[in-house]
Short mmCIF file of N, CA and C in Angstrom, two decimals:
data_model
loop_
_atom_site.label_atom_id
_atom_site.label_comp_id
_atom_site.label_asym_id
_atom_site.label_seq_id
_atom_site.Cartn_x
_atom_site.Cartn_y
_atom_site.Cartn_z
N ALA A 176 35.12 111.51 56.73
CA ALA A 176 36.63 111.85 57.50
C ALA A 176 36.26 111.37 58.62
N HIS A 177 35.14 111.67 59.16
CA HIS A 177 34.92 111.47 60.68
C HIS A 177 35.06 110.05 60.93
N LEU A 178 34.75 109.28 60.07
CA LEU A 178 34.87 107.42 60.19
C LEU A 178 36.40 107.21 60.56
N VAL A 179 37.25 108.04 59.78
CA VAL A 179 38.92 107.56 59.67
C VAL A 179 39.17 108.11 61.32
N THR A 180 38.52 109.73 61.52
CA THR A 180 39.04 110.25 62.61
C THR A 180 39.13 109.48 63.88
N GLU A 181 37.81 108.46 63.95
CA GLU A 181 37.23 107.69 64.89
C GLU A 181 38.22 106.58 65.02
N SER A 182 38.74 106.26 64.12
CA SER A 182 39.86 104.64 63.90
C SER A 182 40.74 105.06 64.80
N ILE A 183 41.44 106.71 64.24
CA ILE A 183 42.42 106.93 64.78
C ILE A 183 42.67 107.14 66.27
N THR A 184 41.16 107.88 66.82
CA THR A 184 41.22 108.21 68.02
C THR A 184 41.20 107.12 68.97
N ASP A 185 40.43 105.92 68.50
CA ASP A 185 40.44 104.40 69.00
C ASP A 185 41.53 103.95 69.35
N ARG A 186 42.55 103.89 68.33
CA ARG A 186 43.86 103.58 68.49
C ARG A 186 44.80 104.28 69.70
N LEU A 187 44.44 105.50 69.57
CA LEU A 187 45.15 106.54 70.38
C LEU A 187 44.70 105.91 71.97
N ILE A 188 43.25 106.21 72.21
CA ILE A 188 42.84 105.58 73.31
C ILE A 188 43.07 104.08 74.13
N TYR A 189 43.42 102.97 73.17
CA TYR A 189 43.72 101.73 73.06
C TYR A 189 45.25 102.18 73.50
N LEU A 190 46.27 102.92 73.11
CA LEU A 190 47.51 103.16 73.56
C LEU A 190 47.68 103.64 75.12
N ARG A 191 47.08 104.50 75.11
CA ARG A 191 46.90 105.02 76.33
C ARG A 191 46.19 104.51 77.75
N ARG A 192 45.33 103.15 77.57
CA ARG A 192 44.93 102.28 78.42
C ARG A 192 46.04 101.28 78.62
N LEU A 193 46.89 101.27 77.82
CA LEU A 193 48.18 100.35 78.27
C LEU A 193 49.00 100.41 79.40
N VAL A 194 49.22 99.38 80.23
CA VAL A 194 50.12 99.67 81.50
C VAL A 194 51.62 99.78 81.05
N ASN A 195 52.02 100.74 81.11
CA ASN A 195 53.63 100.66 80.51
C ASN A 195 54.02 99.95 79.38
N PRO A 196 53.00 100.91 78.14
CA PRO A 196 53.30 100.57 76.99
C PRO A 196 54.62 100.20 76.49
N CYS A 197 55.80 101.06 76.81
CA CYS A 197 56.99 101.49 76.37
C CYS A 197 57.87 100.03 76.80
N GLN A 198 57.82 99.12 77.79
CA GLN A 198 58.18 97.91 78.50
C GLN A 198 58.75 97.19 76.88
N PRO A 199 59.82 96.45 77.19
CA PRO A 199 60.37 95.46 76.31
C PRO A 199 59.40 94.32 76.08
N SER A 200 58.67 94.08 77.15
CA SER A 200 57.90 92.84 77.43
C SER A 200 56.44 93.55 76.80
N ASN A 201 55.90 94.51 76.50
CA ASN A 201 54.94 94.84 75.94
C ASN A 201 54.68 94.83 74.35
N ILE A 202 54.03 94.29 73.84
CA ILE A 202 54.05 94.24 72.49
C ILE A 202 54.03 95.12 71.39
N CYS A 203 53.44 96.27 71.74
CA CYS A 203 53.53 98.03 71.22
C CYS A 203 54.50 98.37 71.15
N SER A 204 55.42 97.92 72.39
CA SER A 204 57.07 99.02 72.57
C SER A 204 57.66 98.56 71.38
N LYS A 205 57.23 97.87 70.38
CA LYS A 205 58.24 97.70 69.45
C LYS A 205 57.63 98.80 68.04
N GLY A 206 56.07 98.93 68.02
CA GLY A 206 55.83 99.73 66.94
C GLY A 206 54.98 98.88 66.18
N GLY A 207 54.01 99.61 65.47
CA GLY A 207 53.27 98.55 64.82
C GLY A 207 52.64 99.10 63.62
N ALA A 208 52.18 98.33 62.40
CA ALA A 208 51.07 99.07 61.59
C ALA A 208 49.82 98.35 62.31
N TRP A 209 48.72 99.05 61.65
CA TRP A 209 47.40 99.06 62.05
C TRP A 209 46.75 99.05 60.99
N VAL A 210 45.65 98.35 60.67
CA VAL A 210 44.43 98.48 59.64
C VAL A 210 43.06 98.43 60.49
N SER A 211 42.09 99.47 59.89
CA SER A 211 40.64 99.19 60.42
C SER A 211 39.79 99.77 59.57
N GLY A 212 38.68 98.74 59.19
CA GLY A 212 37.51 99.30 58.35
C GLY A 212 36.83 99.68 59.06
N VAL A 213 36.32 100.98 58.33
CA VAL A 213 35.01 101.98 58.92
C VAL A 213 33.99 101.64 57.62
N ALA A 214 32.78 102.10 58.56
CA ALA A 214 31.58 101.56 57.54
C ALA A 214 30.56 102.83 58.55
N ASP A 215 29.66 103.18 57.57
CA ASP A 215 28.62 104.07 58.30
C ASP A 215 26.93 103.84 57.31
N PHE A 216 26.44 103.60 57.67
CA PHE A 216 25.02 103.47 56.75
C PHE A 216 23.77 104.06 57.32
N VAL A 217 23.21 105.24 56.64
CA VAL A 217 22.09 105.74 57.19
C VAL A 217 21.17 105.92 56.46
N ARG A 218 19.96 105.51 56.54
CA ARG A 218 18.47 105.69 56.40
C ARG A 218 17.63 106.54 56.86
N VAL A 219 17.09 107.37 56.09
CA VAL A 219 15.73 107.74 56.36
C VAL A 219 14.68 107.97 55.81
N ASP A 220 13.62 107.48 56.28
CA ASP A 220 12.41 107.85 55.50
C ASP A 220 11.62 109.15 55.04
N ARG A 221 10.88 109.16 54.43
CA ARG A 221 10.22 110.51 54.08
C ARG A 221 9.53 111.08 55.53
N THR A 222 9.99 112.26 55.43
CA THR A 222 9.66 113.10 56.67
C THR A 222 9.17 114.60 56.74
N GLN A 223 8.28 114.78 57.39
CA GLN A 223 8.08 116.70 57.06
C GLN A 223 8.56 116.55 55.36
N GLY A 224 7.74 116.41 54.81
CA GLY A 224 8.06 116.66 53.22
C GLY A 224 9.50 116.74 52.28
N LEU A 225 10.25 115.84 53.60
CA LEU A 225 11.87 115.55 52.56
C LEU A 225 11.80 114.22 51.95
N ARG A 226 12.53 114.24 50.71
CA ARG A 226 12.72 112.89 50.48
C ARG A 226 13.26 111.97 51.07
N ARG A 227 12.83 110.52 50.88
CA ARG A 227 13.42 109.79 51.26
C ARG A 227 14.95 109.60 50.71
N PHE A 228 15.94 109.04 51.85
CA PHE A 228 17.53 108.39 51.03
C PHE A 228 18.04 107.92 51.86
N ASN A 229 19.10 106.90 51.47
CA ASN A 229 20.27 106.10 51.92
C ASN A 229 21.50 106.75 51.72
N GLN A 230 22.49 106.63 52.50
CA GLN A 230 23.62 106.70 52.54
C GLN A 230 24.78 105.62 53.05
N ASP A 231 25.52 105.19 52.26
CA ASP A 231 26.43 104.03 52.89
C ASP A 231 28.01 104.71 52.22
N SER A 232 28.73 104.59 53.51
CA SER A 232 30.13 104.96 53.60
C SER A 232 30.90 103.72 53.93
N GLN A 233 31.82 103.56 53.38
CA GLN A 233 32.66 102.58 53.49
C GLN A 233 34.56 102.73 53.27
N GLY A 234 35.30 102.50 54.08
CA GLY A 234 36.45 102.88 53.56
C GLY A 234 37.48 101.86 54.81
N VAL A 235 38.49 102.15 54.46
CA VAL A 235 39.87 101.85 55.41
C VAL A 235 40.71 103.23 56.14
N ALA A 236 40.98 102.48 57.31
CA ALA A 236 41.99 103.60 57.88
C ALA A 236 43.01 102.75 58.44
N LEU A 237 44.58 103.33 58.10
CA LEU A 237 45.80 102.63 58.73
C LEU A 237 46.75 103.69 58.81
N GLY A 238 47.62 103.00 59.92
CA GLY A 238 48.60 103.94 60.29
C GLY A 238 49.69 102.98 61.14
N TYR A 239 50.92 103.66 61.51
CA TYR A 239 52.15 103.03 62.21
C TYR A 239 52.06 103.67 63.38
N ASP A 240 52.74 103.15 64.36
CA ASP A 240 53.04 104.02 65.21
C ASP A 240 54.11 103.52 65.83
N ASN A 241 54.96 104.05 67.01
CA ASN A 241 56.17 103.63 67.78
C ASN A 241 56.50 104.19 68.80
N CYS A 242 56.87 103.48 69.97
CA CYS A 242 57.08 104.09 71.23
C CYS A 242 58.41 104.67 71.20
N LEU A 243 58.59 106.00 71.59
CA LEU A 243 59.90 106.75 71.60
C LEU A 243 60.73 106.42 72.77
N TRP A 244 60.05 107.09 74.07
CA TRP A 244 60.58 107.10 75.30
C TRP A 244 59.29 107.24 76.35
N ASN A 245 59.48 106.78 77.59
CA ASN A 245 58.71 107.10 78.49
C ASN A 245 57.35 107.19 78.35
N ASN A 246 56.55 106.44 77.34
CA ASN A 246 55.17 106.24 77.23
C ASN A 246 54.63 107.26 76.25
N THR A 247 55.82 107.78 75.30
CA THR A 247 55.61 108.86 74.29
C THR A 247 55.57 107.92 73.30
N PHE A 248 54.67 108.01 72.12
CA PHE A 248 54.59 107.50 71.02
C PHE A 248 54.24 108.39 69.86
N VAL A 249 55.19 108.17 68.56
CA VAL A 249 55.19 108.88 67.62
C VAL A 249 54.38 108.06 66.36
N GLY A 250 53.45 108.76 65.46
CA GLY A 250 52.53 107.95 64.35
C GLY A 250 51.83 108.88 63.20
N LEU A 251 51.70 107.79 62.40
CA LEU A 251 51.43 108.44 61.41
C LEU A 251 49.91 107.92 60.92
N GLY A 252 48.90 108.02 60.40
CA GLY A 252 47.87 107.61 60.18
C GLY A 252 46.92 108.42 59.10
N GLY A 253 46.55 107.59 58.61
CA GLY A 253 45.50 107.77 57.39
C GLY A 253 44.31 107.16 56.87
N GLY A 254 43.55 107.64 55.96
CA GLY A 254 42.64 106.61 55.58
C GLY A 254 41.75 107.01 54.20
N TYR A 255 40.76 106.45 53.71
CA TYR A 255 40.18 106.58 52.70
C TYR A 255 38.59 106.18 52.71
N THR A 256 37.69 106.96 52.64
CA THR A 256 36.06 106.40 52.65
C THR A 256 35.48 107.10 51.02
#
């Protein structure tokens, strides 16, 4: 779940950093869909009596957001891992 949450947070940070995102000249002002691939790979060797293990997680996060007014966005996002 943290992979999907990080992707949605990255999108929010991107929108926040835009200058005047709701201006008609900005591509984000019209709203839009976005997709992000997510992956996490963990390898732990045998240490302190614990067995070695590998964990791989992959998935996709997607969403849609739209500017309502005065730099205020509303959107919906989710994902699957």
